[in-house]
Every structure is written in structure tokens, then in C-alpha cells.
mmCIF file of C-alpha atoms in Angstrom:
data_model
loop_
_atom_site.group_PDB
_atom_site.id
_atom_site.type_symbol
_atom_site.label_atom_id
_atom_site.label_comp_id
_atom_site.label_asym_id
_atom_site.label_seq_id
_atom_site.Cartn_x
_atom_site.Cartn_y
_atom_site.Cartn_z
ATOM 1 C CA MET A 1 19.810 209.712 222.334
ATOM 2 C CA HIS A 2 22.549 207.970 220.206
ATOM 3 C CA GLU A 3 21.384 210.170 217.346
ATOM 4 C CA MET A 4 23.570 212.802 218.984
ATOM 5 C CA SER A 5 26.762 210.854 218.599
ATOM 6 C CA LEU A 6 25.581 209.835 215.110
ATOM 7 C CA THR A 7 25.237 213.460 214.215
ATOM 8 C CA GLU A 8 28.695 214.297 215.521
ATOM 9 C CA GLY A 9 29.860 211.438 213.393
ATOM 10 C CA ILE A 10 28.317 213.095 210.319
ATOM 11 C CA ILE A 11 29.953 216.446 211.179
ATOM 12 C CA ARG A 12 33.231 214.691 211.638
ATOM 13 C CA VAL A 13 32.922 213.216 208.101
ATOM 14 C CA LEU A 14 32.030 216.725 206.706
ATOM 15 C CA GLU A 15 35.111 218.264 208.297
ATOM 16 C CA GLU A 16 37.430 215.399 207.076
ATOM 17 C CA GLN A 17 35.966 215.766 203.597
ATOM 18 C CA ALA A 18 36.367 219.594 203.682
ATOM 19 C CA GLU A 19 40.083 219.078 204.458
ATOM 20 C CA ALA A 20 40.624 216.330 201.999
ATOM 21 C CA GLN A 21 38.692 217.944 199.100
ATOM 22 C CA GLY A 22 39.476 221.582 199.863
ATOM 23 C CA PHE A 23 36.017 223.096 200.358
ATOM 24 C CA ALA A 24 35.046 225.460 203.074
ATOM 25 C CA LYS A 25 31.392 224.994 203.699
ATOM 26 C CA VAL A 26 28.683 222.400 203.253
ATOM 27 C CA LYS A 27 25.562 223.775 201.999
ATOM 28 C CA ALA A 28 23.459 220.604 202.147
ATOM 29 C CA VAL A 29 24.138 217.002 203.033
ATOM 30 C CA TRP A 30 21.932 214.168 201.624
ATOM 31 C CA VAL A 31 21.585 211.353 204.154
ATOM 32 C CA GLU A 32 20.036 207.960 203.453
ATOM 33 C CA ILE A 33 18.147 206.530 206.408
ATOM 34 C CA GLY A 34 16.647 203.065 206.042
ATOM 35 C CA ASP A 35 13.273 202.349 207.589
ATOM 36 C CA LEU A 36 14.844 199.471 209.598
ATOM 37 C CA SER A 37 17.990 201.305 210.690
ATOM 38 C CA THR A 38 18.616 202.070 214.227
ATOM 39 C CA VAL A 39 18.129 205.823 213.957
ATOM 40 C CA ASP A 40 15.130 208.044 214.087
ATOM 41 C CA ALA A 41 15.315 210.283 211.149
ATOM 42 C CA ASP A 42 13.425 213.198 212.854
ATOM 43 C CA ALA A 43 15.691 212.996 215.823
ATOM 44 C CA LEU A 44 18.748 212.933 213.561
ATOM 45 C CA ALA A 45 17.620 216.042 211.878
ATOM 46 C CA PHE A 46 16.805 217.775 215.203
ATOM 47 C CA CYS A 47 20.346 216.901 216.563
ATOM 48 C CA PHE A 48 21.923 218.078 213.388
ATOM 49 C CA GLU A 49 20.428 221.421 213.766
ATOM 50 C CA ALA A 50 21.657 221.570 217.381
ATOM 51 C CA VAL A 51 25.170 220.567 216.656
ATOM 52 C CA ARG A 52 26.036 222.007 213.281
ATOM 53 C CA ASN A 53 26.667 225.507 214.743
ATOM 54 C CA GLY A 54 29.822 224.300 216.413
ATOM 55 C CA SER A 55 31.457 223.580 213.088
ATOM 56 C CA PRO A 56 32.419 226.229 210.693
ATOM 57 C CA VAL A 57 32.176 223.602 207.851
ATOM 58 C CA ALA A 58 28.658 222.534 208.764
ATOM 59 C CA ALA A 59 27.085 225.529 210.358
ATOM 60 C CA GLU A 60 24.963 226.495 207.369
ATOM 61 C CA ALA A 61 24.326 222.992 206.069
ATOM 62 C CA ARG A 62 20.821 221.781 205.503
ATOM 63 C CA MET A 63 20.124 218.169 206.034
ATOM 64 C CA GLU A 64 17.928 216.287 203.430
ATOM 65 C CA ILE A 65 16.906 212.856 204.482
ATOM 66 C CA ILE A 66 16.277 210.159 201.899
ATOM 67 C CA ARG A 67 14.176 207.354 203.301
ATOM 68 C CA LEU A 68 14.827 203.916 202.144
ATOM 69 C CA PRO A 69 12.176 201.097 202.411
ATOM 70 C CA GLY A 70 12.854 198.058 204.573
ATOM 71 C CA GLN A 71 13.460 194.986 202.551
ATOM 72 C CA ALA A 72 13.076 191.482 203.647
ATOM 73 C CA TRP A 73 12.986 187.839 202.453
ATOM 74 C CA CYS A 74 9.984 185.911 203.511
ATOM 75 C CA MET A 75 11.244 182.402 204.443
ATOM 76 C CA ASP A 76 7.611 181.189 204.343
ATOM 77 C CA CYS A 77 6.600 182.071 200.899
ATOM 78 C CA SER A 78 10.214 182.657 199.457
ATOM 79 C CA ARG A 79 9.604 186.015 198.064
ATOM 80 C CA PRO A 80 11.102 189.492 198.603
ATOM 81 C CA VAL A 81 8.839 191.935 200.467
ATOM 82 C CA THR A 82 8.887 195.433 201.654
ATOM 83 C CA VAL A 83 8.254 196.080 205.339
ATOM 84 C CA LYS A 84 7.900 199.099 207.477
ATOM 85 C CA GLN A 85 9.352 197.702 210.628
ATOM 86 C CA ARG A 86 11.151 194.745 211.819
ATOM 87 C CA ILE A 87 8.100 193.181 213.548
ATOM 88 C CA ASP A 88 5.948 193.348 210.496
ATOM 89 C CA ALA A 89 4.500 189.962 209.135
ATOM 90 C CA CYS A 90 4.820 189.164 205.473
ATOM 91 C CA PRO A 91 2.400 191.349 203.495
ATOM 92 C CA LEU A 92 1.918 188.624 200.971
ATOM 93 C CA CYS A 93 1.462 185.523 203.047
ATOM 94 C CA GLY A 94 1.265 186.752 206.591
ATOM 95 C CA GLY A 95 4.343 184.610 207.576
ATOM 96 C CA GLU A 96 6.399 185.839 210.460
ATOM 97 C CA SER A 97 9.812 184.457 209.529
ATOM 98 C CA LEU A 98 11.319 187.443 207.679
ATOM 99 C CA GLN A 99 14.986 187.929 207.085
ATOM 100 C CA VAL A 100 15.799 191.545 206.649
ATOM 101 C CA THR A 101 17.804 192.034 203.620
ATOM 102 C CA GLY A 102 17.895 195.793 203.212
ATOM 103 C CA GLY A 103 16.657 199.112 204.582
ATOM 104 C CA ASP A 104 19.113 199.379 207.599
ATOM 105 C CA GLU A 105 21.239 201.893 205.902
ATOM 106 C CA MET A 106 22.606 205.011 207.519
ATOM 107 C CA ARG A 107 24.749 206.616 204.901
ATOM 108 C CA ILE A 108 25.930 210.084 203.852
ATOM 109 C CA LYS A 109 25.408 210.058 200.202
ATOM 110 C CA GLU A 110 26.166 213.329 198.726
ATOM 111 C CA LEU A 111 27.293 216.991 199.809
ATOM 112 C CA GLU A 112 26.654 220.262 198.087
ATOM 113 C CA VAL A 113 29.702 222.279 198.972
ATOM 114 C CA GLU A 114 31.288 225.615 198.143
ATOM 115 C CA MET B 1 46.944 211.757 219.860
ATOM 116 C CA CYS B 2 46.258 208.324 221.147
ATOM 117 C CA THR B 3 47.519 205.182 219.514
ATOM 118 C CA VAL B 4 44.156 204.004 218.292
ATOM 119 C CA CYS B 5 43.182 207.348 216.818
ATOM 120 C CA GLY B 6 44.506 208.909 213.677
ATOM 121 C CA CYS B 7 43.162 206.607 210.998
ATOM 122 C CA GLY B 8 42.267 209.178 208.230
ATOM 123 C CA GLU B 9 40.836 206.935 205.574
ATOM 124 C CA GLY B 10 39.205 209.074 202.982
ATOM 125 C CA HIS B 11 36.668 207.728 200.602
ATOM 126 C CA ALA B 12 35.577 210.413 198.292
ATOM 127 C CA HIS B 13 35.497 211.672 194.746
ATOM 128 C CA THR B 14 33.912 214.618 193.312
ATOM 129 C CA HIS B 15 32.206 214.895 189.960
ATOM 130 C CA ASP B 16 30.302 217.454 187.903
ATOM 131 C CA HIS B 17 26.705 216.770 187.442
ATOM 132 C CA ASP B 18 26.391 217.535 183.883
ATOM 133 C CA HIS B 19 26.916 214.072 182.675
ATOM 134 C CA GLY B 20 24.005 211.820 182.099
ATOM 135 C CA HIS B 21 24.628 208.817 184.140
ATOM 136 C CA ASP B 22 24.661 207.900 187.797
ATOM 137 C CA HIS B 23 26.725 205.357 189.704
ATOM 138 C CA THR B 24 26.775 204.129 193.131
ATOM 139 C CA HIS B 25 29.212 201.960 195.080
ATOM 140 C CA PRO B 26 28.233 199.105 197.061
ATOM 141 C CA PRO B 27 28.474 199.485 200.895
ATOM 142 C CA GLY B 28 31.854 198.574 202.133
ATOM 143 C CA HIS B 29 33.554 199.509 198.858
ATOM 144 C CA ASP B 30 36.620 201.170 199.979
ATOM 145 C CA HIS B 31 39.141 203.376 198.225
ATOM 146 C CA GLY B 32 41.374 206.247 198.803
ATOM 147 C CA PRO B 33 40.626 209.795 197.563
ATOM 148 C CA PHE B 34 43.141 209.768 194.849
ATOM 149 C CA HIS B 35 41.905 206.819 192.855
ATOM 150 C CA ASP B 36 41.088 206.885 189.128
ATOM 151 C CA HIS B 37 37.959 205.937 187.308
ATOM 152 C CA ASP B 38 37.591 205.822 183.603
ATOM 153 C CA HIS B 39 34.299 207.704 183.666
ATOM 154 C CA GLU B 40 34.230 210.717 181.506
ATOM 155 C CA HIS B 41 33.502 213.105 184.226
ATOM 156 C CA GLU B 42 36.201 214.819 186.217
ATOM 157 C CA HIS B 43 37.611 213.638 189.555
ATOM 158 C CA GLU B 44 39.722 216.099 191.264
ATOM 159 C CA ALA B 45 40.347 215.458 194.820
ATOM 160 C CA GLY B 46 42.083 218.203 196.808
ATOM 161 C CA ALA B 47 41.239 220.944 194.359
ATOM 162 C CA LEU B 48 38.354 223.328 194.229
ATOM 163 C CA HIS B 49 37.082 224.595 190.975
ATOM 164 C CA TYR B 50 34.628 227.538 191.139
ATOM 165 C CA GLY B 51 32.534 228.530 188.152
ATOM 166 C CA LYS B 52 32.275 225.240 186.399
ATOM 167 C CA GLY B 53 28.580 225.657 185.836
ATOM 168 C CA PRO B 54 25.479 224.443 187.553
ATOM 169 C CA ALA B 55 25.898 222.121 190.367
ATOM 170 C CA GLY B 56 23.565 219.560 189.019
ATOM 171 C CA ALA B 57 20.184 218.176 189.212
ATOM 172 C CA HIS B 58 19.689 218.628 192.959
ATOM 173 C CA VAL B 59 20.277 222.364 192.932
ATOM 174 C CA PRO B 60 20.000 223.869 189.437
ATOM 175 C CA GLY B 61 21.326 227.341 189.061
ATOM 176 C CA LEU B 62 23.894 227.391 191.819
ATOM 177 C CA SER B 63 27.106 228.320 190.107
ATOM 178 C CA GLN B 64 29.433 228.410 193.045
ATOM 179 C CA ALA B 65 28.389 225.181 194.544
ATOM 180 C CA ARG B 66 29.288 221.738 193.490
ATOM 181 C CA MET B 67 28.270 218.269 194.491
ATOM 182 C CA VAL B 68 30.475 215.741 196.285
ATOM 183 C CA LYS B 69 29.439 212.125 196.304
ATOM 184 C CA ILE B 70 30.838 210.473 199.331
ATOM 185 C CA GLU B 71 28.670 207.484 200.140
ATOM 186 C CA GLN B 72 30.022 207.082 203.689
ATOM 187 C CA ASP B 73 28.379 205.155 206.473
ATOM 188 C CA ILE B 74 27.292 207.367 209.248
ATOM 189 C CA LEU B 75 28.748 204.811 211.505
ATOM 190 C CA GLY B 76 32.002 204.535 209.534
ATOM 191 C CA TYR B 77 34.040 206.262 212.103
ATOM 192 C CA ASN B 78 32.949 203.864 214.804
ATOM 193 C CA ASN B 79 33.279 200.862 212.393
ATOM 194 C CA ARG B 80 36.941 201.768 211.620
ATOM 195 C CA TYR B 81 37.713 201.455 215.294
ATOM 196 C CA ALA B 82 35.571 198.320 215.565
ATOM 197 C CA ASP B 83 37.686 196.744 212.718
ATOM 198 C CA GLN B 84 40.850 197.637 214.558
ATOM 199 C CA ASN B 85 39.572 196.144 217.724
ATOM 200 C CA ARG B 86 38.425 193.003 215.834
ATOM 201 C CA ALA B 87 41.858 192.721 214.285
ATOM 202 C CA ALA B 88 43.431 192.980 217.799
ATOM 203 C CA PHE B 89 41.123 190.479 219.325
ATOM 204 C CA ALA B 90 42.014 188.036 216.414
ATOM 205 C CA ALA B 91 45.648 188.548 216.773
ATOM 206 C CA LYS B 92 45.412 187.571 220.386
ATOM 207 C CA GLY B 93 42.858 184.734 219.802
ATOM 208 C CA LEU B 94 40.511 186.543 222.219
ATOM 209 C CA LEU B 95 36.842 185.955 222.201
ATOM 210 C CA ALA B 96 35.103 189.268 222.899
ATOM 211 C CA LEU B 97 31.405 189.251 223.776
ATOM 212 C CA ASN B 98 29.255 192.361 223.986
ATOM 213 C CA LEU B 99 26.539 191.895 226.635
ATOM 214 C CA VAL B 100 23.539 194.182 226.270
ATOM 215 C CA SER B 101 20.277 194.453 228.134
ATOM 216 C CA SER B 102 17.992 196.737 229.976
ATOM 217 C CA PRO B 103 19.194 197.902 233.417
ATOM 218 C CA GLY B 104 18.400 195.384 236.047
ATOM 219 C CA SER B 105 18.420 192.175 233.772
ATOM 220 C CA GLY B 106 21.196 190.626 236.020
ATOM 221 C CA LYS B 107 24.114 191.184 233.557
ATOM 222 C CA THR B 108 26.593 191.960 236.365
ATOM 223 C CA THR B 109 25.376 189.074 238.467
ATOM 224 C CA LEU B 110 25.753 186.653 235.605
ATOM 225 C CA LEU B 111 29.173 187.967 234.773
ATOM 226 C CA CYS B 112 30.348 187.614 238.424
ATOM 227 C CA ARG B 113 29.134 183.993 238.408
ATOM 228 C CA THR B 114 30.649 183.305 234.867
ATOM 229 C CA ALA B 115 34.004 184.895 235.904
ATOM 230 C CA THR B 116 34.149 182.836 239.071
ATOM 231 C CA ASP B 117 33.395 179.651 237.232
ATOM 232 C CA LEU B 118 35.485 180.111 234.192
ATOM 233 C CA LYS B 119 38.620 181.944 235.575
ATOM 234 C CA GLU B 120 40.243 178.582 236.654
ATOM 235 C CA ARG B 121 40.348 177.185 233.139
ATOM 236 C CA LEU B 122 40.685 180.232 230.901
ATOM 237 C CA PRO B 123 41.770 183.799 231.069
ATOM 238 C CA VAL B 124 38.791 186.142 231.705
ATOM 239 C CA ALA B 125 38.649 189.976 231.626
ATOM 240 C CA VAL B 126 35.753 192.305 231.791
ATOM 241 C CA ILE B 127 35.064 195.912 230.577
ATOM 242 C CA GLU B 128 32.204 197.508 232.443
ATOM 243 C CA GLY B 129 30.143 200.254 230.781
ATOM 244 C CA ASP B 130 28.081 202.579 232.871
ATOM 245 C CA GLN B 131 27.181 206.238 232.869
ATOM 246 C CA GLN B 132 28.633 206.677 236.336
ATOM 247 C CA THR B 133 30.291 204.763 239.251
ATOM 248 C CA SER B 134 32.676 201.920 239.347
ATOM 249 C CA PHE B 135 30.391 199.547 241.305
ATOM 250 C CA ASP B 136 30.112 197.054 238.718
ATOM 251 C CA ALA B 137 33.876 196.888 237.972
ATOM 252 C CA ASP B 138 34.432 196.585 241.817
ATOM 253 C CA ARG B 139 32.051 193.611 241.832
ATOM 254 C CA ILE B 140 33.883 191.895 239.079
ATOM 255 C CA ARG B 141 37.290 192.540 240.565
ATOM 256 C CA ALA B 142 36.155 190.963 243.767
ATOM 257 C CA THR B 143 35.942 187.773 241.854
ATOM 258 C CA GLY B 144 39.702 188.051 241.157
ATOM 259 C CA VAL B 145 39.204 188.796 237.513
ATOM 260 C CA PRO B 146 40.751 192.023 235.950
ATOM 261 C CA ALA B 147 37.969 194.485 235.190
ATOM 262 C CA LEU B 148 37.934 198.036 233.862
ATOM 263 C CA GLN B 149 35.221 200.543 234.335
ATOM 264 C CA VAL B 150 34.338 202.836 231.535
ATOM 265 C CA ASN B 151 31.982 205.606 232.445
ATOM 266 C CA THR B 152 30.309 207.130 229.507
ATOM 267 C CA GLY B 153 29.070 210.231 231.351
ATOM 268 C CA LYS B 154 26.107 211.424 229.324
ATOM 269 C CA GLY B 155 26.634 208.699 226.846
ATOM 270 C CA CYS B 156 24.005 205.991 226.306
ATOM 271 C CA HIS B 157 26.258 203.319 224.894
ATOM 272 C CA LEU B 158 29.940 202.156 224.537
ATOM 273 C CA ASP B 159 31.498 202.884 221.251
ATOM 274 C CA ALA B 160 34.463 201.138 219.559
ATOM 275 C CA HIS B 161 36.791 203.913 220.343
ATOM 276 C CA MET B 162 36.228 203.498 224.072
ATOM 277 C CA ILE B 163 36.974 199.892 223.834
ATOM 278 C CA GLY B 164 40.184 200.538 222.015
ATOM 279 C CA HIS B 165 41.325 202.644 224.788
ATOM 280 C CA ALA B 166 40.152 200.253 227.414
ATOM 281 C CA MET B 167 42.143 197.554 225.883
ATOM 282 C CA GLU B 168 45.388 199.614 226.385
ATOM 283 C CA SER B 169 44.649 199.729 230.215
ATOM 284 C CA LEU B 170 43.528 196.178 230.649
ATOM 285 C CA GLU B 171 45.804 193.101 230.763
ATOM 286 C CA LEU B 172 44.284 190.776 228.128
ATOM 287 C CA ALA B 173 45.802 187.385 228.072
ATOM 288 C CA ASP B 174 46.011 185.529 224.728
ATOM 289 C CA GLU B 175 43.274 183.120 223.973
ATOM 290 C CA GLY B 176 40.997 184.324 226.778
ATOM 291 C CA VAL B 177 37.502 185.769 226.836
ATOM 292 C CA LEU B 178 36.695 189.363 227.145
ATOM 293 C CA PHE B 179 33.255 190.240 228.355
ATOM 294 C CA ILE B 180 32.138 193.762 227.526
ATOM 295 C CA GLU B 181 29.148 194.727 229.657
ATOM 296 C CA ASN B 182 27.404 197.536 227.825
ATOM 297 C CA VAL B 183 25.461 200.332 229.280
ATOM 298 C CA GLY B 184 21.991 199.073 230.527
ATOM 299 C CA ASN B 185 19.982 200.200 227.500
ATOM 300 C CA LEU B 186 18.018 198.092 224.944
ATOM 301 C CA VAL B 187 18.156 200.801 222.238
ATOM 302 C CA CYS B 188 21.307 202.703 221.659
ATOM 303 C CA PRO B 189 24.035 199.933 221.850
ATOM 304 C CA ALA B 190 22.335 198.036 219.090
ATOM 305 C CA GLY B 191 23.929 200.131 216.254
ATOM 306 C CA PHE B 192 27.492 200.301 217.657
ATOM 307 C CA ASP B 193 29.881 197.514 216.632
ATOM 308 C CA LEU B 194 32.659 197.179 219.234
ATOM 309 C CA GLY B 195 34.565 194.663 217.295
ATOM 310 C CA GLU B 196 32.929 191.862 219.302
ATOM 311 C CA ALA B 197 32.437 188.273 218.055
ATOM 312 C CA ALA B 198 28.744 188.478 219.103
ATOM 313 C CA LYS B 199 26.211 190.508 220.835
ATOM 314 C CA VAL B 200 24.511 188.630 223.643
ATOM 315 C CA VAL B 201 21.125 190.139 224.785
ATOM 316 C CA ILE B 202 20.039 189.321 228.340
ATOM 317 C CA LEU B 203 16.360 189.415 229.138
ATOM 318 C CA SER B 204 15.102 188.534 232.572
ATOM 319 C CA VAL B 205 11.804 186.927 233.202
ATOM 320 C CA THR B 206 10.961 189.693 235.525
ATOM 321 C CA GLU B 207 10.702 191.998 232.529
ATOM 322 C CA GLY B 208 7.946 192.079 229.804
ATOM 323 C CA GLU B 209 7.997 188.888 227.512
ATOM 324 C CA ASP B 210 7.186 191.409 224.677
ATOM 325 C CA LYS B 211 10.456 193.214 224.852
ATOM 326 C CA PRO B 212 11.801 191.586 221.691
ATOM 327 C CA LEU B 213 8.997 193.349 219.808
ATOM 328 C CA LYS B 214 9.245 196.631 221.673
ATOM 329 C CA TYR B 215 13.159 196.845 221.102
ATOM 330 C CA PRO B 216 13.480 194.944 217.886
ATOM 331 C CA ASP B 217 16.804 196.435 216.888
ATOM 332 C CA MET B 218 18.667 194.906 219.810
ATOM 333 C CA PHE B 219 17.180 191.410 219.256
ATOM 334 C CA ALA B 220 17.889 191.670 215.567
ATOM 335 C CA ALA B 221 21.565 192.580 216.325
ATOM 336 C CA ALA B 222 22.185 189.815 218.850
ATOM 337 C CA ARG B 223 23.317 186.244 218.134
ATOM 338 C CA LEU B 224 22.247 184.933 221.461
ATOM 339 C CA MET B 225 19.362 185.645 223.753
ATOM 340 C CA ILE B 226 19.878 184.665 227.428
ATOM 341 C CA LEU B 227 16.651 184.391 229.401
ATOM 342 C CA ASN B 228 17.812 185.093 232.946
ATOM 343 C CA LYS B 229 16.313 184.609 236.436
ATOM 344 C CA VAL B 230 14.367 181.463 235.217
ATOM 345 C CA ASP B 231 14.321 180.329 238.883
ATOM 346 C CA LEU B 232 11.656 182.947 239.411
ATOM 347 C CA LEU B 233 9.253 181.594 236.594
ATOM 348 C CA PRO B 234 7.067 179.743 239.140
ATOM 349 C CA HIS B 235 6.019 183.001 240.736
ATOM 350 C CA LEU B 236 5.580 184.972 237.463
ATOM 351 C CA SER B 237 3.159 185.011 234.568
ATOM 352 C CA PHE B 238 6.036 185.326 231.999
ATOM 353 C CA ASP B 239 5.255 183.168 228.999
ATOM 354 C CA VAL B 240 8.590 181.811 227.801
ATOM 355 C CA GLU B 241 7.260 180.411 224.502
ATOM 356 C CA HIS B 242 5.762 183.770 223.607
ATOM 357 C CA CYS B 243 8.829 185.581 224.384
ATOM 358 C CA VAL B 244 10.984 183.243 222.196
ATOM 359 C CA ALA B 245 8.508 183.550 219.408
ATOM 360 C CA PHE B 246 8.671 187.355 219.642
ATOM 361 C CA ALA B 247 12.452 187.143 219.511
ATOM 362 C CA ARG B 248 12.536 184.795 216.461
ATOM 363 C CA LYS B 249 10.075 187.172 214.747
ATOM 364 C CA VAL B 250 12.622 189.851 214.747
ATOM 365 C CA ASN B 251 15.639 187.504 214.333
ATOM 366 C CA PRO B 252 14.838 183.969 213.059
ATOM 367 C CA ALA B 253 18.303 182.883 213.713
ATOM 368 C CA ILE B 254 18.734 183.994 217.382
ATOM 369 C CA GLU B 255 20.004 181.393 219.664
ATOM 370 C CA LEU B 256 18.444 180.850 223.190
ATOM 371 C CA ILE B 257 19.676 179.904 226.453
ATOM 372 C CA LYS B 258 17.582 179.822 229.582
ATOM 373 C CA LEU B 259 19.433 180.147 232.946
ATOM 374 C CA SER B 260 19.549 181.554 236.404
ATOM 375 C CA ALA B 261 22.756 183.095 237.526
ATOM 376 C CA THR B 262 21.488 182.746 241.118
ATOM 377 C CA SER B 263 20.543 179.084 241.150
ATOM 378 C CA GLY B 264 23.089 177.982 238.554
ATOM 379 C CA GLU B 265 20.390 176.332 236.319
ATOM 380 C CA GLY B 266 21.390 176.484 232.638
ATOM 381 C CA LEU B 267 24.813 177.783 233.244
ATOM 382 C CA GLU B 268 26.481 174.886 231.602
ATOM 383 C CA ASP B 269 24.659 175.670 228.336
ATOM 384 C CA TRP B 270 26.055 179.197 228.613
ATOM 385 C CA TYR B 271 29.527 177.925 229.222
ATOM 386 C CA SER B 272 29.400 175.360 226.348
ATOM 387 C CA TRP B 273 28.268 178.289 224.023
ATOM 388 C CA ILE B 274 31.265 180.334 225.191
ATOM 389 C CA ASP B 275 33.500 177.390 224.486
ATOM 390 C CA ALA B 276 32.138 176.999 220.930
ATOM 391 C CA ARG B 277 32.639 180.715 220.245
ATOM 392 C CA ARG B 278 36.158 180.454 221.651
ATOM 393 C CA GLN B 279 37.011 177.654 219.349
ATOM 394 C CA ASP B 280 35.882 179.959 216.542
ATOM 395 C CA ALA B 281 38.257 182.749 217.884
ATOM 396 C CA LEU B 282 41.140 180.332 218.117
ATOM 397 C CA LYS B 283 40.553 179.196 214.516
ATOM 398 C CA SER B 284 40.556 182.805 213.431
ATOM 399 C CA ARG B 285 43.829 183.205 215.320
ATOM 400 C CA VAL B 286 45.306 180.225 213.461
ATOM 401 C CA VAL B 287 44.373 181.678 210.220
ATOM 402 C CA ALA B 288 45.844 185.057 211.139
ATOM 403 C CA LEU B 289 49.169 183.457 212.396
ATOM 404 C CA GLU B 290 49.397 181.347 209.336
ATOM 405 C CA ALA B 291 48.991 184.467 207.090
ATOM 406 C CA GLN B 292 51.742 186.129 209.210
ATOM 407 C CA LEU B 293 54.012 183.059 208.923
ATOM 408 C CA ALA B 294 53.417 182.909 205.071
ATOM 409 C CA ALA B 295 54.296 186.537 204.764
ATOM 410 C CA ALA B 296 57.422 186.106 206.833
ATOM 411 C CA ARG B 297 58.589 183.143 204.794
ATOM 412 C CA LYS B 298 57.992 185.092 201.630
ATOM 413 C CA SER B 299 60.082 187.931 202.917
ATOM 414 C CA LEU B 300 62.855 185.430 203.718
ATOM 415 C CA GLU B 301 62.794 183.847 200.248
ATOM 416 C CA GLY B 302 62.421 187.214 198.541
#
């Protein structure tokens, strides 16, 4: 359940930002999660609901998850492709040598605050 | 507050959403909260302005709310500590390796054997991560090598902050090797950079050969895969070729060493690999020291 420590990391960022930028509450947080990241988006949302109450800044925050597709470079057919998971074969040529080039993001993108 | 805590790097800027363009920063782009842009929208860090109109496209009609674009990596907090650790390793010319695997793959046995074989020719230290008990650190210390146990309690992985603290308590000789034995878990430690030079994933042939496909994140994050307990292969139906093909499917660049910590087979390959990585660490140290020297010379001249 490393989603729990990731969630605590998100709340820490919200609290740091609240102090640095002088807002009291976060109403919503937009989080980008790549399909190839090491986090399960549903588990993250679940943990966030469990943990946010402990933080005055985040207690009322809603988490919006933006999914980003997995991107890879097929070394067999030399083309960029979109994949759902790391073990996928190339959807164009069926090759199995894919180098992941994107979609492993775990990023807090934007906040709605007041 | 501890000496490794207290980094308060803020990366943020605010902007109203009534302008017609969007901009993003590439990952890793780093700047403090008070920087200036020449965009036409407002950046006012440290100030809260109510009533400046709708918050923007995401939430039309909310007059008291505003949008704050922050673009921070969720693991940013861990990564800052990892960078500090990496700098500390580089300054000492220390090679740090993060050993990850399922429970029972033979990490500790391999480390005991490695510590015993290497300690005569180079300084070795070990950080042992487990949820509970100091059994593993006790086993390492019995080889005569300094070891520190980190118990994560309920935690499923070591993080960079724990390693920073561990380094305060552990005597680390310059130009040595620090082995970090992570919590036995093929899932969670994959995402947590500890500042190590490389992750080494250990898979034993008594496990399933399909583990690289079942736990792809870890095999994608590792530079080297060690296939351990190969002395048992004659008694098992483990298909080495399949296993390696699975690992290369998730990580085409992954390196492979087959060994047995018990029989000693393949250990020389492992030690050669460590020596090669250590050369890299020493080169990094030379670069860091030369930069330091150049800075000192400049101060002297200036």
C-alpha cells in the first residue's frame, strides 16, 4: 500500500503550497497518473479520502484524476505507440521490444483553492 | 528538526484563468516561488486576492476560488531526499546499490556472502530494511561488516528520508560500497528512488519464472537482474530462457547475472559488475572533487 505514503506526500505538498501562497483550503486537486506509473489510481483516490481529514488544508478537497496513456517506442518497427501496460506487445507490429517513453507520470497538476 | 529535513523548495505560481493560453513546464523544471514570467497574466505568490472573477475553465462560476498550477511530482518530496543522498554518495565516492526482491529470494544470504568476500579489498556497509526485527542486520554484522537495521513498521518500502537518517548512524568509508537491502516486496519499492546508483532485482529460481510479467514495474526500474539459487535448477522446472525473455520484455536493457550464493557459482560475475559500477562512482567523485577544486581556485583568485 505505498499509495498511502504517496497520498501523504500529496497532502504535504498541499500544506506547503497553502503556506507559501497564502490560501486556507484546497477545494480540488488535479492529479495526473500515467497508465504505466507505479500507482493504482483508484487506490490513490481511496487513500486520499481516508487521509485528507487529518489536514485542515485538504479536508474538503476533491481529487480529480487525469489518466495519461502509456507511450512507448517500438524498437522492432521504430514507431511510437500507445500501450496500456508494460507487458503489452507493439500494437502495430507485434514486437516485444518496447522502450517506455511516457505515461509513468505521477504529478499534482493544479489546485482549486480558496 | 533533523539535518536532512528542512528543504522547503517551493515550485509554484498562480495565475488567473481568464487568459486564452495554456502553458506547461517540462518535468524536472525547477524554480522558486518568486520568479517572474513575461506572460500577461498575474503571478502573485504569497498573496491571496479574492473576488477577481471566475476561477476558470475547470470550475466556472466560483468567484471565491482560484486555480493554482503547481506541476509537482507526487514523489517530489522523496526525490529531493534522494538527490541529497545521491550528492552525499558522490562526495564520498560511494557506490550505493538498492537490492529489491520478494521475501525469500535469498537477498540476505547473497549479501552475507558478498560482504564476506569483498570486505578484505574494499569498505562495505549495509542498510537492512524490514518491517520488524533486526535479524538481518545481525546476520550481516556477524560477517564483520557494519550494518544498520531500518524497521519500517507498517511501511512497505524504504524511502529516501530513511536512508538519509541511516547514513547519519552508519560509518561509511569513502570509496566503498553501500548495499541497501529493501523490504522484501516486488511492488512498492519500485517507485522510490533512494539516491542509489542502481536497483538490483533478485529473483530466485524457486519462484515463478513469470514474475517479471507479474511485477513489471520493479523489473522496469532495475538495471540488473540476479537469478539466484541456480544450483537448484536441476531439481526444478524453472525455464531460465523464458524468465529472461519476460524480463527483457518489460526492460529491454536489463542486465543479467546467474548465480548461487550458496554454491558460489556466478559470484565472480556479480563482483565484476560491482567493480564496474564502483569505477563509475569513483569517476563521479573525481568530477565532483574537480568542480570543488575549481571553485576553490576561483575564490582564491577572485
